[in-house]
Structures are given as structure tokens and as C-alpha cells.
Amino acid sequence: MTVKPKRTSFFSKLVVSCTLIAFMIFVIIPTFYLISYVFIRWDEVWREVFANPIIGDENWKQIIKVLLFSFRLSISTVAFDLIFGIPLAYVLARKRFPGKSLLEDLVTLPLVMPTSGFGFATLITWTTVAGLGGLLGLRSGLLSLNAVMPFINVPVVLFIVHIALTFPYVVRTLETKIQSIDMTYEIASRTLGASSLTTFRNILFPLALPGIFSGAVLAFARSLGETGATLIVSGVSTTASIAIVRWTSEFKLSTAAFMGSLLVIIAWTIILPAEIYVSRGRRSSGLSLHLPVNLTRRMVELEKLISRKLYFIKDIVPLIIVVVTVIIPIAVVLNSVILYWSADPYTGKIEGGVVYQLFGPSNYFSSLLNATLTSIIVAIVSTYIATCISIPVSFIIERRWYGRIIRTILKVPLIIPTSSLGLSVLLLWGSSGLNLVNSGIWMIILTHIVFSVPVIVESIIAAYEGSGIQMYEESARTLGATAYNAIEAVSLPLIKGGIFTGFILSFTRSLGETGATFIVMGRDVTIPVLVVNMVEALAIPAALFTSTYLIILSLVMLAIVRIFTGR
Amino acid sequence: MPLVRLVNVTKRFGKIVALDGINLSIKDGEYVCILGPTGAGKTTLLRIIAGLLEPDEGEIYIGEKRVNGVPPEERNAVYMFQNFALFPHMNVWQNVSFGPVIKEWSPQKIRNVTSEVLGMVRLGERRDAYPNELSGGMQQRVALARGIAAGARILLLDEPFGALDARLRVNLRTQLRSLVKDQGLTTIHVTHDQEEALMVADRIVILREGRIEQIGSPQEIYNNPQSIFVMSFVGGANFIDGVVSNMDNSGSTVEIRGRLYIRVSDTTKKIGERVVVAVRREDVSLGKSRRRDFNNLVGEVEDAMFVGGSMEYMVRLENGMSISSRILLEGGSKVFRKGDIVIVSFHPDECRVFPYPERGLLKEIEAI
Amino acid sequence: MPEVKLVNVTKRYGRIVANDHINLTIKDKEYVSVIGPSGCGKTTLIKNIAGIIEPDEGEIYIGGRLVNKVPIEDRGIGYVFQNIALFPHMTVWDNITYGPRVRGYLPEETESLAKEMIEMIKVSARTDAYPDELSGGTQQKTAVARALMTRSKLLLLDEPLGALDLKVRAALRYELRRIVKDLGLTALHVTHDQEEAMSISDRVVVMRKGKIVESGKPLELYMRPKNIFTANFVGEANFLEGIIERVVEKGSIIDLRGGLKIVSRDKNMKVGDRVVVAFRPEFAFLGKKEGENILSGNITGIVYLGSLVRLHIELPNENIIIIKRALRFSESLPKIGEKVTISVSPENVLMYPYPERGLSRELSLE
């Protein structure tokens, strides 16, 4: 262990300033630029959206329609997530059983999977003969792409995809929250005569409410901003994030920017009250329900019965959901690649086979290679820069009084739609703005930095707060180490797990990111975007192969994290 | 020249005044205990001396130098946490040599100092072990070694035995003290355990709600408590509420509940003044007959408990009050049982008389 | 009918045997403490009885009923936790009435029971206060009230005073005993603080490394510990090594190194056996007493502890012993370096076989 000599406090002030400047330039400004764009160009925006010479306020009507649809979709997704996510979170947080880490990985999978690849897998599974339809002996897919759920009026396949992608947010957030609640309270409740279900209702649920709330908010925002998979399975419907992509490609920049700004503001108005609620004391965040006595007695007996006989249901149902929404699509894709390898299994045409599409006239294979190269360069460079910014930012958050503010602001890039983010970056750095960068690989990198930093920061902070680092740092200081020495010799080694996890998560996310990349890519294509292109060109087998390729890559990354953190 | 000096140090946290005008001087080589209940401000005081917190008002001097605003690494005062804070990712050798390494001493010097110090705490053979492989007592020795190796002159101990078993505590506190004295270190040891303070301190500082109640050697604090709080906190006592009814050259008479009278040697109060008579449990003896020149009260033994080598009796007097007596079991002394009728005796010289406290007696005694 | 009975209860965690074939009976209305160093298995024991964990082997009976498979909520126990565990989102009143409420008692019943309990335990807090507004001692009293509202006859206390200040601890422990005795309950109290256990228990059980070492009344354990570990764990003792020289009518004569001899009333070993003798610091007196063991040495340390003083004396064979005495009214004590004589009665000299694993390991408190 080498320890560098003492540095002066001037040095640390320098580091802090540089970090904050880089942070502003690479993360904050791009995130919020969209709003200032709308302000600066208000006349233009007004004209295009509300007082368009050709179509009047048609664009505005479009915006509203799209927003309403998106809200319907997202709210119903979150409701579903909560109903099945709460029991699963409880089981993961409190119980130990063989295969638990496998289950945790399954739940986390959608977080790191490439959204377009995953969307494609879901598409195949439900709407084509290669999926469940074929398994059941039908001639076509199980569902139509545009089949709609009753009451909510939302396409089924779209709903399924959103559930899969938002479920982890609810489960993981709640799991962490429950784990942080001292189990002694539940034991105390049981020694006082309450069954485990009664205990859950009276003790755990009220105390975990902030976690439920947090998870729901994150899931909602994620659903609202979901682009990659939605591009593939939305059929004739349009969500807010897809609208941004479409309008940008139609050069209706002002409309797109306006929509994007609205989404940022909405995200902000949801996050802020949620944060305030969550940070309040335990007292006001819990509800103690006082029910009439007869009802209580009957309920308690019922709960006792359920606790004893039917408890396993709460374990099984969420498990089924995870399997259906995540495992099956992946399995289907893998299976299909094999099926379609040399030729279309139904028509026998070689042109419908994977090999033909990759190596034949369309030569998707070389596109794939190029895209791989692009993706990897983007991932490595953006994640590296993001990590360099994240480490000092994390320390600033932990040690300075204004750190809390920074942390709250950082939640925004995490949840706003990636397409909105992409547009913001495009407008800021591109020809309509500073004109410093062209669309293409560098702009992709800049975009990826924006959403990587929050992920890495959260990961580092989790490691920081989990290991009681402050005490070690203080010890080191009184032993003669300067603040810088203490960080280097003590804090960094203790959080390196967090840094590594954050790095891998961002790397994988970057590999699979579609929405923002789509907007800023210019002519450079990443793998997930390639999938979208293939689908639009109806080169299904090629898309199959590419999706599989992407999914396997993500799984490998996740495995690396597991092994390294040794959990 | 005192090694550590605090002048009018005040620290606030929002509306709470954690420390209020603290004045304190600690001599070089002294072992000082800061004693007080939870929330008294003891840890805040320690952290301010260490430089981990800055006071809102007042000055701190280490040696001749004013150290307000001077960062911890330049104060030469090592802070030891209750759970030792050994760096978990370093083994014993690396932990102990941390200070010298940071100071960039030559490898030779680092090796020598570290070996020597490890030998001093008798942990030379465990130099490769990691903190989580060591017992509590061993971890503490490593933490101590680490502080000594770093060349600290001042040792700041924050409830150093808090994380350890009661019985272990007794053993380790004497070991710690001799080690520290051998090295000539100045030690400031924060604790809420008055027995611990009595056993190891050269001087005790009693802290309560951010203010110093009394400073003195263990014997002074014990024999000469300046307030009811100090007497109750260190050693404990019986506190009897009464009114001075008579006074002469040799003492006063205090009337207590049930028209009983206690004779005390104090002559500083006025007739009619409401007072509290305090007498230590160890000064109250039980017997079958009255003792000459002593106060004698009749009562019935309510409870007889065996407490750490002594018998502790609760006796209910005829006026309804309970008085407590603690007698060291010295083999051959008579043991009383519940229900025995006894005479409770204590000498007027052993009674301290305090004015009745404004906030009421219970608040001062800090019972639960 | 014994309230609690453990038969061969065993619990393992990996390779560590936390409870090793424990056999224990606690009689109805007894106040029993289980003491021992950290890691001895006392917490595992009480958790087994409560049902928080399940034993790998053995049976547990509460009130004559086998409870191995019975869930926590049906065992009819009251439990007091070390970290108090008052529900943070409920007021004092809601906490205390939780048990009855959750079982659907009628509100009038619950209310009168709670008021009675609050008065009995002397919970001095406002009923609408939240736990974080209360002092440690008050919080724990509230928790005790809460546990007793279930009307269970068995109270399990897991280091109930561990989180509290020393002064509060000393006061609250008597309260615990009073409440248990007034209500006629059976109590099992786990703690690492032997003084706490000794002062309030009817019986004390000493545990070490998963096994029960010894159990008995506090005074018995103090005066005549059967096991050398108990002698060291319960109170302090001076330990001197020696070899039995002669066994006579009155006891055994032990040869300590350096020409010193000491007599013990114990006669359970043979001439030539290696032994360890022990006596408590407060049973040694300054001065010569007829018929007792006489030892001389130099004073190497004097520590004042309020009303007591500890004298460290170095014997000719270089052993250091400690004697403890009350500070008599205006007496003068010898100074450091002075030579003194002390007496110890053979009644108070305990004798044990020299431990196989060596003396320091056997006496280790960790």
C-alpha cells in the first residue's frame, strides 16, 4: 500500500471545483437544456405547437393525446407492479432459500438488458408463430400486436414489456428498504401474539411505505421514459417517448423539445415531493390503522390462517410473473435463433434463415461487426469518463452540506425519458446549439455519460453508507492523514466494490441503450439501434441473431459482477 | 504548562447547546476521565479536541499553540472509537504502521517502530491477522498500538470499553492505564461508567448537559461532591428530604418525614431552610442495637440482595421511607434477611447537607 | 410443574455449536439469569425458547407443553429486547396496547388493563409520546409494559439493560425484579453483566462455549463456585498455582512456589496433584489473624474506589494478589513499598485441579 504525501487544502479545493465544473458541463446542463431551449425559442415553439399556420394547434392536441396514453400505460403498469412486487420484495428481503441469488438476478435482468433486444424478444414470443403461438399449435402468434387490454385500453404486449422493465424498480427499491428495517420489530410483534401477516400489515407495511412510494415513482418514471423496447412493440400506439423520436426525425424539433420539456418537468414534480416524503422521520411516514374491533378480530383470524396455510402463494405468483415476462421471451429468442439458423423453418426458404441474412447480400454481419465496435467504444469511453466524474461527486455528496441537493438533482437524468435526454444533448452540442460536436459517435458518448453518472454515483454511495466509512476516515485523520490521504488509503479501497458494480452496470446499460442513441447517432450505429433497423427492414432472423447476441453479452456482464462481488 | 487547554468552548447543534462555556486544563501525562450521562456532551467535547468538529465559540490550545481551525492530522491527538475502527482491509501490521507510513518515515524506521509497539501490546505473533479475526480485547490493543506508533502525544478514548463484556472491561481498563502511563501519554477518556472513572483516572471531569459540574481527583469527587447530582452519579447515596429545625456549634438537626430527626455535622444552613440530607449507602450500617453518637432509625428489611461482593439492603423505616445500605462481605459480618427488624445507623459526620434543588430532587438524582 | 424445561437442546451454526446439549429446568415463578461471555450461547438459548430460532436437536417444554414446532405467537411468552424495539411509528399507548388490540380484545378491557400496567410499572411518559422522545430507561419500561400486556406467565429478557447507561441500568434492574415478583411471573434473564444477574436472580446459570458450566444461588456461586471459570467470571479472585503437599484432617496444605504455603478446607484431591487455589479480594485482611493463612508481601499499588480501596501486594514468589476493603472511618493505609501481612481463612481458600489447557486459557473471558 503506497500512500502519497500530504497535500494542502488548496489541492482539495481545486479537485472539488474541477469536479463540479465537469459535473455541470457533462451532466446537469445537458439534462436541463431542453427546458431552456424551449424558453429561448418560445416564439418558434409557440408557432409550431399552438399556432401552426398549417395545422393550427394540432400538434398540441397530439401532445395531449400521447401524454394521456402514456399516463394510462404507466399508471396501470405501476399498479400491477405493486400488487405483485410487494410480496416478492418481502420474500427476497426476509427469507433465505436455495436459489435466492438466482431469483434476484432474474429480477434484476431487465435493468441491464438491452431494451430493443428485449422488446424484440417479447414481440416474437407473443405475436409470432415462432413464439408461444407456435408452441400451442396455432398458425400465428398468440396475440395480435395491437390487441388491447379491457378497461385500460392499453395494448397487451406493450403492457407486458413495461411490466417486465419496471418490475425490478419496485422490487429492488422495496427490498432494500425492507432490509434496512430492523427485523426485531417484526419479532417483537410476533412475541406479542400477531401472526406474520398481521405483523406485515401493522408493522412492516407502514414502516416500508417510503420504499413503496420510492419504487412506485421510479417505476412510473421509467415506464414514462421507456423508448427502446417500446419502439418495437408499440404497433400503432404512440407513447410520449416514441413521439419525441418520431418528431425529431420529422424535424418537428420544437414540438419534440416541448414534449421533452414537459416530461422533464413532470418527472421533477413527481420526484421532489416523493423525496421530501421519504426523508421525513419514521413517525409521520407510518400509518397505524385503527379498525373497529369486530373487524379486527376476524381479520386477525383470517391472517393467521393465511399465514399458516396459504403463505406460499405470495412466493409463487410473483415468480410466475417474472418467468413469463422475462425468462420466456429470452428462451424464445434463443430457441428461434436455432430454429431459423439455416432457413425459415416454415417456408424452407434460405433467404429466411439467419446465416443467409448475415452473410448474404444484405451482409448484416459486417454491420454487426461495425456496430459492435461502435458500441464497445462508446461504452468504454463514456463509462470511464462517467466514473472519473462520479467518484469525486460521490465524495462531495457525502461530505458537503449541499450534497443532498446534488443527489436529488441527480435523480432526474435517471428517470427522464432517454429520448428526451438524447434530444437535449443534440440541441445543446449540435448544430442548433453550440455546434461543437456532430451527430455521431462522440455525441453518443456525451449522451451516455449523462445517464451513467447517476447510476455509478448511487452505487458508490450505497457502498459508502453501508460500510461506515466516515468513522474510518476520521480515525485516519487523527492518525496524521490529510483528507486526501484518508480518501486514498482508506475510503477508496473500502468502496471499490461499489465503483466496480457501478462501472459494470453503466457499461452494460450503455451497450443496450436505444432511445437516446437513436436520436443522436447520425451515421454511427450501435448494436441496439441495429436491431431496430433490422426490425423495420423486416429482417427478422438477423434481428433474432443480434438480439440474442446482445442479451448474452449482458448476461455475461452480470455474471462478472456477481463473481467479483462474491455474493 | 498544560498540554491541552479549553477556554470558554461552546458548541451548538441547531437549538441544542451541546457544550456551554467549557474551561478545562489538562496537564502533560495526565489521565483524565470525562464522566457524565448520555447526552451530556462528552463525545462532542472529545471531537472538538480532536479537530473533527469546530467550536462555535472559545479557544483550544494544544501545548502553546492555538489549534482552532487546525485540521486533525496536525494535532497529534489520536481518536479511538468505541468499536476501535481498525481498517478492515488492512491486517494488524498495516494498521499499526499506518501512521509512520503516512508520515513517510524510512522503511527501516517504520519496521522498527511497528515491531516495538506490537511487542508492547503483546500482539507480535498476530501481525498478519485481519481485524475481524481478532477478539474485542485484542482489537483494542491493536487500536492502541496504532495510536502510539503514529507518535501521538494525546490519546482520546471514546467509551473505549463500551463494546465489551462487563467482566472483560474490568481487566482491560487497568491494562490500558498501565500501558498508557508507561508511554507517558496524556489521555482523555470519555465514559458514563463511574466505577471505571474512579479506577483509572488521575482526575475526573463531571459533565452534565454541556456544563462542567465538578473537577477533581477520584477521591475528591467521591468524598467531596459539590452537588446532589455529582453525589448521586458517582457512588450513589440515600437522599432524604427535610427541614432544618435546630442548630448549634457542633451541628444541626433536620426534621424529616414522620417527625423523625437526623443529626448532621453541617452548620452552614439556616433554621427553617428546606434541605436534602445525603448519606452514602456504604456509610449506613445495620445492627441490632443503637450505636452511640450515631443517628439510629428503626426499620424492617424489605429486600436483601447480593451485589458484587457486598450485601445491599433496602430497609423500610417507620415513616414509610426506604433507606439503602451496602456492606462489603468481609466474611464474618452478619447477613440479614427480608423481614428482619434492624436498626439503621449512620454518623452525623458522614451526612452531607445540600439546599433543596430548584428543579426538584428527582431531576437531580436522574432516576428512571 | 416446571415452567420451562430444556432437554438436550442443541443448535449449530456451521461448525460452531452455539448450544451444546443443554439441559435446564426453570421452576414456576423463579427468576433465573443466564450469564456468560460473548459467544457463550446464552442469546441462542433464549431465542430457542421463544421460537425465534429452532433447535437442531432436543426438546423445549413451556408449561409442560412441547413447543418445538409451535410458532412464536402461540407460545404465550413475553419478550424484552436489548434494543428495546418499540414500534417507532406508534405512540406509547398504541405500543402498549398492541398485544391485546391485535388479538381483538374489547377496547374497554384493553384500556383498563393498560392503565393498570402503566401504573404498576410506573411508566412516566405521556401516552401520546413517540418512542424517540423518551429516555432509554423510560423506553425500556414501556417495552416491558407492552410485553406484559399479553398476560403471559413467562417473561424472557434478552440483555434488557444492554442499551442503557450504567446508572439507569443499576436502577432499572431492581424494577424488573419487583415487577416480576409482584406479578408472580417466571423470568429468564440473559446478560453478560454478572453483577446485574447476581443482584436480582433467584438462581444464576453460567454458560461458556455452548455449555452450562454451573448453576446455583447467587451467594453460593460467589462463595463456593464449583468451577474455576465461575470463580473468575462471577466476581474477582486471586489465582495462585501450587502442588498439594499434604492432606490432613482440617484440609489440604498446598505448596505455592517460593516457599509459601497455604491451607484450604477442600480435601478432594491427592498429594502431588497440581492445583490452583483461589480466594476473593474481600476475604483477605490486613494483619495477622489466629488460625488463618498468613502471607506477607510489599504493596505495589493502591487504587481508591470511593468507599473501597484495592491494594496490590507482591508476594515473595512474585505473584501479585489483590485485596479489597472498605475504607474505614479515618484510618490510614500503608504506603506503596511498605511490607504488609495479610490473613485469609482456609474456609475462603478454594481449590481446583490445574486446568488441562493451562490457567490463562481457562480463565479467559473471551
Coordinates of N, CA, C and O in Angstrom, one line a residue, chain A residues 373-456:
Chain A
L373 N -18.2 -2.7 -32.7 CA -17.1 -1.8 -32.4 C -17.6 -0.5 -31.9 O -17.1 0.0 -30.8
T374 N -18.5 0.1 -32.5 CA -19.1 1.4 -32.1 C -19.6 1.3 -30.7 O -19.3 2.1 -29.8
S375 N -20.4 0.2 -30.4 CA -21.0 0.1 -29.1 C -19.9 0.0 -28.0 O -20.0 0.6 -27.0
I376 N -18.9 -0.8 -28.3 CA -17.9 -1.0 -27.3 C -17.1 0.2 -27.0 O -16.9 0.6 -25.9
I377 N -16.7 0.9 -28.1 CA -16.0 2.2 -27.9 C -16.8 3.1 -27.1 O -16.4 3.7 -26.1
V378 N -18.1 3.3 -27.5 CA -19.0 4.2 -26.7 C -19.1 3.8 -25.3 O -18.9 4.6 -24.4
A379 N -19.3 2.5 -25.0 CA -19.5 2.0 -23.7 C -18.2 2.3 -22.8 O -18.3 2.8 -21.7
I380 N -17.1 1.9 -23.4 CA -15.9 2.1 -22.6 C -15.6 3.5 -22.3 O -15.4 3.9 -21.1
V381 N -15.6 4.3 -23.3 CA -15.2 5.8 -23.2 C -16.2 6.5 -22.2 O -15.8 7.2 -21.3
S382 N -17.5 6.3 -22.5 CA -18.5 7.0 -21.7 C -18.5 6.5 -20.3 O -18.5 7.4 -19.3
T383 N -18.4 5.2 -20.1 CA -18.4 4.8 -18.7 C -17.1 5.2 -18.0 O -17.1 5.6 -16.8
Y384 N -16.0 5.2 -18.6 CA -14.7 5.6 -18.0 C -14.8 7.1 -17.6 O -14.5 7.4 -16.4
I385 N -15.3 8.0 -18.5 CA -15.4 9.4 -18.1 C -16.4 9.5 -17.0 O -16.2 10.3 -16.1
A386 N -17.5 8.8 -17.2 CA -18.6 8.9 -16.1 C -18.0 8.5 -14.8 O -18.3 9.2 -13.7
T387 N -17.2 7.5 -14.7 CA -16.6 7.0 -13.4 C -15.7 8.1 -12.9 O -15.8 8.4 -11.7
C388 N -14.9 8.7 -13.7 CA -14.0 9.7 -13.2 C -14.7 10.9 -12.6 O -14.3 11.5 -11.7
I389 N -15.9 11.2 -13.2 CA -16.7 12.3 -12.6 C -17.4 11.8 -11.4 O -17.5 12.5 -10.4
S390 N -17.9 10.5 -11.4 CA -18.7 10.1 -10.3 C -18.0 9.9 -9.0 O -18.6 10.2 -8.0
I391 N -16.8 9.5 -9.0 CA -16.1 9.2 -7.7 C -16.0 10.5 -6.9 O -16.4 10.6 -5.8
P392 N -15.4 11.6 -7.5 CA -15.3 12.8 -6.7 C -16.7 13.4 -6.3 O -17.0 13.8 -5.2
V393 N -17.7 13.2 -7.3 CA -19.0 13.7 -7.0 C -19.6 13.0 -5.8 O -20.2 13.6 -4.9
S394 N -19.4 11.7 -5.7 CA -19.9 10.9 -4.6 C -19.3 11.4 -3.3 O -20.0 11.6 -2.3
F395 N -18.0 11.7 -3.3 CA -17.4 12.2 -2.0 C -18.0 13.6 -1.7 O -18.2 13.9 -0.5
I396 N -18.2 14.4 -2.7 CA -18.8 15.7 -2.4 C -20.2 15.5 -1.8 O -20.5 16.2 -0.8
I397 N -21.0 14.6 -2.4 CA -22.3 14.4 -1.8 C -22.2 14.0 -0.4 O -23.0 14.4 0.5
E398 N -21.3 13.1 0.0 CA -21.2 12.6 1.3 C -20.7 13.7 2.3 O -21.0 13.6 3.5
R399 N -19.8 14.5 1.8 CA -19.1 15.4 2.8 C -19.5 16.9 2.8 O -19.1 17.5 3.7
R400 N -20.2 17.3 1.8 CA -20.6 18.7 1.8 C -22.1 18.9 2.2 O -22.9 18.0 1.8
W401 N -22.4 20.0 2.7 CA -23.8 20.2 3.1 C -24.7 20.3 1.9 O -25.8 19.9 1.9
Y402 N -24.2 20.7 0.7 CA -25.0 20.8 -0.4 C -25.1 19.5 -1.2 O -25.7 19.4 -2.2
G403 N -24.5 18.5 -0.6 CA -24.5 17.2 -1.3 C -25.9 16.6 -1.5 O -26.2 16.0 -2.5
R404 N -26.8 16.9 -0.5 CA -28.2 16.3 -0.6 C -28.8 16.9 -1.9 O -29.6 16.2 -2.5
I405 N -28.6 18.2 -2.1 CA -29.2 18.8 -3.2 C -28.7 18.2 -4.5 O -29.5 17.8 -5.4
I406 N -27.4 18.0 -4.6 CA -26.9 17.3 -5.8 C -27.5 16.0 -6.0 O -27.8 15.6 -7.1
R407 N -27.6 15.2 -4.9 CA -28.1 13.9 -5.1 C -29.6 13.8 -5.6 O -29.9 13.0 -6.4
T408 N -30.4 14.8 -5.1 CA -31.7 14.9 -5.6 C -31.8 15.3 -7.1 O -32.5 14.7 -7.8
I409 N -30.9 16.2 -7.4 CA -30.9 16.6 -8.8 C -30.5 15.5 -9.7 O -31.0 15.3 -10.8
L410 N -29.6 14.6 -9.2 CA -29.1 13.5 -10.0 C -30.2 12.5 -10.3 O -30.0 11.6 -11.2
K411 N -31.3 12.5 -9.5 CA -32.3 11.5 -9.8 C -33.0 11.8 -11.1 O -33.5 11.0 -11.8
V412 N -32.9 13.1 -11.6 CA -33.6 13.5 -12.8 C -33.1 12.8 -14.0 O -33.9 12.2 -14.8
P413 N -31.8 12.8 -14.3 CA -31.4 12.1 -15.5 C -31.6 10.6 -15.5 O -31.7 10.0 -16.5
L414 N -31.8 10.1 -14.2 CA -32.1 8.7 -14.1 C -33.5 8.3 -14.6 O -33.7 7.2 -15.1
I415 N -34.4 9.3 -14.5 CA -35.7 8.9 -14.8 C -36.4 9.6 -16.0 O -37.4 9.2 -16.5
I416 N -35.8 10.6 -16.5 CA -36.4 11.2 -17.7 C -36.2 10.3 -18.9 O -35.3 9.6 -19.0
P417 N -37.1 10.4 -19.8 CA -37.1 9.5 -21.0 C -35.7 9.7 -21.7 O -35.3 10.8 -21.9
T418 N -35.1 8.6 -22.1 CA -33.8 8.7 -22.7 C -33.9 9.4 -24.0 O -32.9 10.1 -24.4
S419 N -35.0 9.4 -24.7 CA -35.1 10.1 -25.9 C -35.1 11.6 -25.7 O -34.5 12.4 -26.4
S420 N -35.7 12.0 -24.6 CA -35.7 13.4 -24.2 C -34.3 13.8 -23.9 O -33.8 14.9 -24.3
L421 N -33.5 12.9 -23.2 CA -32.1 13.2 -22.9 C -31.3 13.4 -24.2 O -30.5 14.3 -24.4
G422 N -31.6 12.4 -25.1 CA -30.9 12.5 -26.4 C -31.1 13.8 -27.1 O -30.2 14.4 -27.7
L423 N -32.4 14.2 -27.2 CA -32.7 15.4 -27.9 C -32.0 16.6 -27.2 O -31.5 17.5 -27.9
S424 N -32.0 16.6 -25.9 CA -31.4 17.7 -25.2 C -29.9 17.8 -25.6 O -29.4 18.9 -25.8
V425 N -29.2 16.7 -25.6 CA -27.8 16.7 -26.0 C -27.6 17.1 -27.4 O -26.7 17.9 -27.7
L426 N -28.5 16.6 -28.3 CA -28.4 17.0 -29.7 C -28.5 18.5 -29.8 O -27.8 19.2 -30.5
L427 N -29.5 19.1 -29.2 CA -29.8 20.5 -29.3 C -28.7 21.3 -28.7 O -28.3 22.4 -29.2
L428 N -28.1 20.8 -27.6 CA -27.1 21.6 -26.9 C -25.7 21.6 -27.7 O -25.2 22.6 -27.9
W429 N -25.3 20.4 -28.0 CA -23.9 20.3 -28.6 C -23.9 20.4 -30.1 O -22.9 20.7 -30.7
G430 N -25.1 20.2 -30.7 CA -25.2 20.1 -32.1 C -25.4 21.4 -32.9 O -25.2 22.5 -32.3
S431 N -25.8 21.2 -34.1 CA -25.8 22.4 -35.0 C -26.8 23.5 -34.5 O -26.7 24.6 -34.9
S432 N -27.9 23.1 -33.8 CA -28.8 24.1 -33.3 C -28.3 24.8 -32.1 O -28.9 25.8 -31.7
G433 N -27.3 24.3 -31.5 CA -26.8 25.0 -30.3 C -25.4 25.4 -30.4 O -25.0 26.3 -31.2
L434 N -24.5 24.8 -29.6 CA -23.1 25.2 -29.5 C -22.3 24.8 -30.8 O -21.3 25.3 -31.0
N435 N -22.9 23.9 -31.5 CA -22.3 23.4 -32.7 C -20.8 23.0 -32.5 O -20.0 23.3 -33.3
L436 N -20.6 22.3 -31.4 CA -19.2 21.8 -31.2 C -19.0 20.4 -31.6 O -17.9 19.9 -31.9
V437 N -20.1 19.7 -31.7 CA -20.0 18.2 -32.0 C -21.0 17.8 -33.0 O -22.1 18.4 -33.0
N438 N -20.6 16.9 -33.9 CA -21.6 16.4 -34.9 C -22.3 15.2 -34.3 O -21.8 14.5 -33.5
S439 N -23.4 15.0 -34.9 CA -24.1 13.7 -34.6 C -23.2 12.6 -34.9 O -22.5 12.6 -35.9
G440 N -23.2 11.6 -34.1 CA -22.2 10.5 -34.4 C -21.7 10.0 -33.1 O -22.2 10.3 -32.0
I441 N -20.6 9.3 -33.2 CA -20.1 8.6 -32.0 C -19.8 9.5 -30.8 O -20.1 9.1 -29.7
W442 N -19.3 10.6 -31.0 CA -19.0 11.5 -29.9 C -20.2 12.0 -29.2 O -20.3 12.1 -28.0
M443 N -21.2 12.3 -30.0 CA -22.5 12.7 -29.3 C -23.1 11.6 -28.5 O -23.7 11.8 -27.5
I444 N -23.0 10.4 -29.1 CA -23.5 9.2 -28.4 C -22.8 9.1 -27.0 O -23.4 8.9 -26.0
I445 N -21.5 9.3 -27.1 CA -20.7 9.2 -25.8 C -21.2 10.2 -24.8 O -21.4 9.9 -23.7
L446 N -21.3 11.5 -25.3 CA -21.8 12.5 -24.4 C -23.1 12.2 -23.8 O -23.3 12.4 -22.6
T447 N -24.0 11.6 -24.6 CA -25.3 11.2 -24.0 C -25.2 10.2 -23.0 O -25.8 10.2 -21.9
H448 N -24.4 9.2 -23.3 CA -24.3 8.1 -22.4 C -23.7 8.5 -21.0 O -24.0 7.9 -20.0
I449 N -22.8 9.5 -21.1 CA -22.2 9.9 -19.8 C -23.3 10.5 -18.9 O -23.3 10.2 -17.7
V450 N -24.3 11.2 -19.5 CA -25.3 11.8 -18.7 C -26.1 10.8 -17.9 O -26.3 10.9 -16.7
F451 N -26.5 9.6 -18.5 CA -27.2 8.7 -17.6 C -26.4 7.7 -16.9 O -26.9 6.9 -16.1
S452 N -25.1 7.7 -17.2 CA -24.2 6.8 -16.5 C -23.8 7.3 -15.1 O -23.7 6.6 -14.1
V453 N -23.6 8.6 -15.1 CA -23.1 9.2 -13.8 C -24.1 8.9 -12.6 O -23.6 8.5 -11.6
P454 N -25.4 9.1 -12.8 CA -26.3 8.8 -11.7 C -26.2 7.4 -11.2 O -26.2 7.1 -10.0
V455 N -26.1 6.5 -12.1 CA -26.0 5.1 -11.8 C -24.8 4.8 -10.9 O -24.9 4.1 -9.9
I456 N -23.6 5.3 -11.4 CA -22.4 5.0 -10.7 C -22.4 5.7 -9.4 O -22.0 5.1 -8.3

